[in-house]
Amino acid sequence: MSSTKRIAINTGGGDAPGLNAVIRAAVLSARSRGWDVLGICRGYQGLLDTHLTKSLDHDSVRGIAHLGGTILGTSNRGNPFDYPVELGNGKIETIDRSDQIVENFHKLGLDALIAVGGDGSMEIAHRLCKKGMPIVGVPKTIDNDLSGTVVTFGFNTAMSVATEAIGRLHSTAEAHERVFTIEVMGRYAGWIALYAGLAGGADAILMPEIPYDIDVVCDKILRREAHGRRFSLVVVAEGARPVGGEMTIKEEREPGRELVLGGVADRVAHEIEKRTGKETRSVVLGHLQRGGSPTPYDRILALRFGAAAVRVIAEGKTSVMVALDPPVVRTVPLAEATRRMKTVPLDGDVVCTAREMGLSLGDE
Ligand code: F6P
């Protein structure tokens, strides 16, 4: 490879605050080396329909670091290895279009791709690398469930939004002597629930990592009642499930796409009201947690990741993901980053802190 390069960048999966900051830092770092940058729109779709690409320069990334969303668009459908096509009879089947991606990548004269995404996007990146496409991954997801990095950008913003919401519900819960169940995102990991619940002053936190016993949760609420605390806040991760039970699924999707979780806070609220007699309302924070401006923490992390990805390409390294290993940003092999989902460690000090402060985690 010559030292002047032509690189591409895409953003895939659900959006997360900080995507635009990554794009800005990557473009400015690449341009300062004299490289060309091509933006691939809508995840990998822009490498299938190559008119969905655009050159990125200083002007294209001016004033975007503080903006939510992504100027490139994103998609959590259209995995090139499992690409959905509609059959005439209304049914959908999936086909492998990865060879076309690799072919178009070379046709566009690209030397490397910076793929910004979560577990699904990193898995796709890893498989494309094996087919000869040089890729550097950048980890994003509000869920914080990617192994290989201590934290993903997007998580801090989502956790802050959820914390503020819990704080706001606190006063209305107290005024009406009600119980609130607050459903937060996170898919199969409880990071947002645990951190926002702890920071926001929740009384109970239910996470996928610890199946809950509804009687334990009700007992906590009734004990508070006995001490004159006639309201309670229960933070419920969307992936929480009762002991011996299943997660609450809101919607099945077409082949190749993840299930939509949702509704567990309502389920828990119902049970609490039935068992304690306390008026109980549920609130689902949903996509509010993904929208809007990234926190300064996420902006800095995203800017560091974007610049680091370009640095890594300049060093001639690919098939890796940039990762935070405080205080440094380093790289981990893509294979390592996609090996397992990072869930909340039950012996970690955050879980310990919650327990020692008397919060119920639904199990004791
Ligand atoms: O992975 C991010 C995330 O927001 C999860 O927390 C949530 O389960 C899912 O995406 C929602 O996906 P969608 O935007 O497709 O509804």
GROMACS .gro file of N, CA, C and O and ligand atoms in nm, residues 13-16 76-77 118-119 140-145 184-189 192 238 250-251 253 257-262 286-287 289-290, ligand 1:
model
  156
   13GLY      N    1  -2.582  -0.076   1.242
   13GLY     CA    2  -2.659  -0.114   1.362
   13GLY      C    3  -2.739   0.004   1.415
   13GLY      O    4  -2.749   0.109   1.350
   14GLY      N    5  -2.795  -0.013   1.534
   14GLY     CA    6  -2.873   0.097   1.594
   14GLY      C    7  -2.782   0.216   1.618
   14GLY      O    8  -2.665   0.199   1.651
   15ASP      N    9  -2.833   0.336   1.599
   15ASP     CA   10  -2.745   0.453   1.620
   15ASP      C   11  -2.712   0.469   1.768
   15ASP      O   12  -2.779   0.412   1.855
   16ALA      N   13  -2.605   0.542   1.794
   16ALA     CA   14  -2.565   0.571   1.933
   16ALA      C   15  -2.502   0.710   1.933
   16ALA      O   16  -2.429   0.744   1.839
   76ASN      N   17  -3.006  -0.147   1.088
   76ASN     CA   18  -2.981  -0.274   1.155
   76ASN      C   19  -3.049  -0.389   1.079
   76ASN      O   20  -3.080  -0.491   1.134
   77ARG      N   21  -3.067  -0.367   0.949
   77ARG     CA   22  -3.106  -0.477   0.861
   77ARG      C   23  -3.007  -0.476   0.744
   77ARG      O   24  -2.932  -0.381   0.726
  118GLY      N   25  -2.181  -0.203   1.649
  118GLY     CA   26  -2.189  -0.286   1.769
  118GLY      C   27  -2.150  -0.429   1.738
  118GLY      O   28  -2.080  -0.457   1.639
  119ASP      N   29  -2.201  -0.522   1.818
  119ASP     CA   30  -2.160  -0.662   1.803
  119ASP      C   31  -2.189  -0.717   1.664
  119ASP      O   32  -2.104  -0.782   1.602
  140LYS      N   33  -1.928   0.085   1.905
  140LYS     CA   34  -2.035   0.173   1.954
  140LYS      C   35  -2.152   0.088   1.999
  140LYS      O   36  -2.179  -0.017   1.940
  141THR      N   37  -2.216   0.127   2.102
  141THR     CA   38  -2.350   0.079   2.137
  141THR      C   39  -2.386   0.136   2.272
  141THR      O   40  -2.302   0.141   2.363
  142ILE      N   41  -2.510   0.178   2.284
  142ILE     CA   42  -2.556   0.225   2.415
  142ILE      C   43  -2.557   0.109   2.514
  142ILE      O   44  -2.553   0.130   2.634
  143ASP      N   45  -2.563  -0.015   2.464
  143ASP     CA   46  -2.578  -0.132   2.552
  143ASP      C   47  -2.449  -0.164   2.629
  143ASP      O   48  -2.453  -0.237   2.728
  144ASN      N   49  -2.334  -0.115   2.580
  144ASN     CA   50  -2.203  -0.140   2.641
  144ASN      C   51  -2.169  -0.289   2.652
  144ASN      O   52  -2.098  -0.331   2.743
  145ASP      N   53  -2.220  -0.369   2.560
  145ASP     CA   54  -2.205  -0.514   2.574
  145ASP      C   55  -2.096  -0.575   2.486
  145ASP      O   56  -2.093  -0.695   2.465
  184VAL      N   57  -3.558   0.040   3.079
  184VAL     CA   58  -3.445   0.097   3.005
  184VAL      C   59  -3.395  -0.006   2.904
  184VAL      O   60  -3.420  -0.126   2.916
  185MET      N   61  -3.322   0.043   2.803
  185MET     CA   62  -3.268  -0.046   2.700
  185MET      C   63  -3.144  -0.121   2.752
  185MET      O   64  -3.108  -0.109   2.868
  186GLY      N   65  -3.078  -0.191   2.662
  186GLY     CA   66  -2.957  -0.264   2.700
  186GLY      C   67  -2.953  -0.404   2.644
  186GLY      O   68  -2.856  -0.478   2.662
  187ARG      N   69  -3.063  -0.442   2.583
  187ARG     CA   70  -3.078  -0.576   2.527
  187ARG      C   71  -3.048  -0.684   2.632
  187ARG      O   72  -3.114  -0.686   2.734
  188TYR      N   73  -2.946  -0.767   2.611
  188TYR     CA   74  -2.926  -0.879   2.704
  188TYR      C   75  -2.829  -0.846   2.817
  188TYR      O   76  -2.786  -0.934   2.890
  189ALA      N   77  -2.793  -0.717   2.829
  189ALA     CA   78  -2.699  -0.676   2.933
  189ALA      C   79  -2.762  -0.567   3.020
  189ALA      O   80  -2.840  -0.485   2.971
  192ILE      N   81  -2.700  -0.036   3.148
  192ILE     CA   82  -2.774   0.090   3.160
  192ILE      C   83  -2.860   0.086   3.287
  192ILE      O   84  -2.864   0.181   3.365
  238GLU      N   85  -3.475  -0.395   2.981
  238GLU     CA   86  -3.569  -0.457   2.886
  238GLU      C   87  -3.549  -0.609   2.876
  238GLU      O   88  -3.641  -0.682   2.841
  250LYS      N   89  -4.141  -0.808   2.248
  250LYS     CA   90  -4.245  -0.719   2.196
  250LYS      C   91  -4.281  -0.759   2.054
  250LYS      O   92  -4.396  -0.750   2.012
  251GLU      N   93  -4.179  -0.803   1.978
  251GLU     CA   94  -4.202  -0.826   1.836
  251GLU      C   95  -4.096  -0.921   1.779
  251GLU      O   96  -3.978  -0.907   1.809
  253ARG      N   97  -3.899  -1.033   1.438
  253ARG     CA   98  -3.875  -0.964   1.312
  253ARG      C   99  -3.839  -1.064   1.203
  253ARG      O  100  -3.830  -1.184   1.229
  257ARG      N  101  -3.279  -1.084   1.167
  257ARG     CA  102  -3.286  -0.965   1.253
  257ARG      C  103  -3.318  -1.004   1.396
  257ARG      O  104  -3.387  -1.102   1.422
  258GLU      N  105  -3.264  -0.924   1.489
  258GLU     CA  106  -3.284  -0.950   1.633
  258GLU      C  107  -3.431  -0.931   1.671
  258GLU      O  108  -3.502  -0.850   1.611
  259LEU      N  109  -3.472  -0.998   1.777
  259LEU     CA  110  -3.605  -0.978   1.834
  259LEU      C  111  -3.612  -0.838   1.893
  259LEU      O  112  -3.510  -0.782   1.932
  260VAL      N  113  -3.732  -0.782   1.903
  260VAL     CA  114  -3.748  -0.656   1.974
  260VAL      C  115  -3.795  -0.690   2.115
  260VAL      O  116  -3.900  -0.754   2.132
  261LEU      N  117  -3.717  -0.651   2.214
  261LEU     CA  118  -3.757  -0.674   2.353
  261LEU      C  119  -3.845  -0.556   2.396
  261LEU      O  120  -3.831  -0.446   2.346
  262GLY      N  121  -3.929  -0.577   2.494
  262GLY     CA  122  -4.009  -0.465   2.545
  262GLY      C  123  -4.134  -0.512   2.614
  262GLY      O  124  -4.191  -0.616   2.579
  286GLY      N  125  -3.727   0.382   2.611
  286GLY     CA  126  -3.709   0.353   2.469
  286GLY      C  127  -3.599   0.432   2.400
  286GLY      O  128  -3.490   0.453   2.456
  287HIS      N  129  -3.629   0.479   2.280
  287HIS     CA  130  -3.525   0.540   2.195
  287HIS      C  131  -3.481   0.678   2.240
  287HIS      O  132  -3.385   0.732   2.185
  289GLN      N  133  -3.323   0.719   2.485
  289GLN     CA  134  -3.188   0.691   2.536
  289GLN      C  135  -3.083   0.694   2.425
  289GLN      O  136  -2.964   0.700   2.452
  290ARG      N  137  -3.126   0.685   2.300
  290ARG     CA  138  -3.030   0.684   2.189
  290ARG      C  139  -3.022   0.818   2.118
  290ARG      O  140  -2.931   0.840   2.038
  365F6P     O1  141  -2.859  -0.220   2.064
  365F6P     C1  142  -2.913  -0.093   2.090
  365F6P     C2  143  -3.060  -0.103   2.116
  365F6P     O2  144  -3.109   0.028   2.143
  365F6P     C3  145  -3.101  -0.198   2.227
  365F6P     O3  146  -3.080  -0.146   2.355
  365F6P     C4  147  -3.245  -0.223   2.193
  365F6P     O4  148  -3.288  -0.348   2.240
  365F6P     C5  149  -3.244  -0.222   2.042
  365F6P     O5  150  -3.128  -0.151   2.002
  365F6P     C6  151  -3.364  -0.157   1.979
  365F6P     O6  152  -3.356  -0.175   1.841
  365F6P     P1  153  -3.448  -0.096   1.738
  365F6P     O7  154  -3.395   0.043   1.726
  365F6P     O8  155  -3.432  -0.174   1.613
  365F6P     O9  156  -3.586  -0.097   1.794
   0.00000   0.00000   0.00000
